[in-house]
């Protein structure tokens, strides 16, 4: 599978904001009431969102590199590149996760000269945890997001 990465542009950001995952992954759906705000957030260069395109330039997913991938309450003292990622809803659950994750890690580590990469994942999301484990990430922490009862895990990868 060959992918290319580009800074997330407005048109694709608007598509992503309309993506709808089925429960329990609807946790990752964007809120229809905050589209304008979320559009600004996704396309603000300082949040480092990228679109993931296939060889026909179709949008297949997105990722972020940096603070967007952190969740309040986690321990982020160690220097590492935080990665966030989402694939198009019609592509998930088909066994392709590790190919996307591998491509995202390669691109991010190279682009940001990172020795370590880190992901923070909702504890219930065993599918995502499995994918990151498949590309070499190991769990180092479990915590509760500040102000909620939601549990998250942090996984690290040494490039
Ligand atoms: C997270 C994501 C990248 C995973 O990719 P995917 O293509 O859906 O995952 P896959 O179909 O490759 O499945 C990965 C593994 O999880 C396993 N799996 C699927 N559902 C599972 C479940 N409920 N519990 C445990 N394992 C599960 C699969 O069997 C597979 O393992 P295997 O290769 O050993 O068989 C993708 O689902 C996504 O982008 N989701 C968007 C929302 C999200 O979860 N965001 C968090 C991203 S960090």
Short mmCIF file of C-alpha atoms in Angstrom, two decimals, residues 35-92:
data_model
loop_
_atom_site.label_atom_id
_atom_site.label_comp_id
_atom_site.label_asym_id
_atom_site.label_seq_id
_atom_site.Cartn_x
_atom_site.Cartn_y
_atom_site.Cartn_z
CA UNK A 35 -17.93 22.47 12.60
CA UNK A 36 -16.52 25.96 12.07
CA UNK A 37 -14.36 25.79 15.19
CA UNK A 38 -13.15 22.27 14.35
CA UNK A 39 -12.38 23.31 10.77
CA UNK A 40 -10.12 26.09 12.06
CA UNK A 41 -8.45 23.65 14.45
CA UNK A 42 -7.83 20.97 11.80
CA UNK A 43 -6.41 23.40 9.26
CA UNK A 44 -4.30 25.48 11.67
CA UNK A 45 -0.68 24.65 10.69
CA UNK A 46 0.41 24.68 14.33
CA UNK A 47 -1.77 21.61 14.98
CA UNK A 48 0.11 19.70 12.24
CA UNK A 49 -2.74 17.73 10.66
CA UNK A 50 -1.98 15.83 7.48
CA UNK A 51 -4.22 14.08 4.98
CA UNK A 52 -3.35 10.55 3.92
CA UNK A 53 -3.96 9.97 0.21
CA UNK A 54 -3.87 6.81 -1.85
CA UNK A 55 -2.16 6.56 -5.25
CA UNK A 56 -5.28 8.04 -6.91
CA UNK A 57 -5.12 11.01 -4.50
CA UNK A 58 -8.30 9.88 -2.73
CA UNK A 59 -8.56 10.80 0.93
CA UNK A 60 -8.17 7.64 3.05
CA UNK A 61 -7.32 9.08 6.43
CA UNK A 62 -5.67 11.80 8.43
CA UNK A 63 -3.07 12.08 11.14
CA UNK A 64 -1.57 14.69 13.45
CA UNK A 65 1.92 15.12 14.83
CA UNK A 66 2.33 16.92 18.14
CA UNK A 67 0.26 18.20 21.03
CA UNK A 68 -3.08 17.31 19.42
CA UNK A 69 -2.31 13.68 20.26
CA UNK A 70 -2.01 14.33 24.00
CA UNK A 71 -4.83 13.92 26.52
CA UNK A 72 -4.92 15.91 29.80
CA UNK A 73 -3.79 13.73 32.70
CA UNK A 74 -1.17 11.71 30.83
CA UNK A 75 2.53 11.92 31.61
CA UNK A 76 4.25 13.52 28.62
CA UNK A 77 7.61 14.31 30.28
CA UNK A 78 9.57 12.09 27.92
CA UNK A 79 10.45 13.69 24.60
CA UNK A 80 8.52 11.88 21.85
CA UNK A 81 6.47 12.69 18.77
CA UNK A 82 2.77 12.39 19.61
CA UNK A 83 0.72 10.85 16.83
CA UNK A 84 -3.02 10.98 16.24
CA UNK A 85 -4.72 9.13 13.40
CA UNK A 86 -8.08 8.26 11.85
CA UNK A 87 -8.99 6.27 8.77
CA UNK A 88 -12.09 6.84 6.63
CA UNK A 89 -15.02 4.99 8.26
CA UNK A 90 -15.68 2.71 5.26
CA UNK A 91 -12.04 1.51 5.39
CA UNK A 92 -11.83 0.55 9.06
#
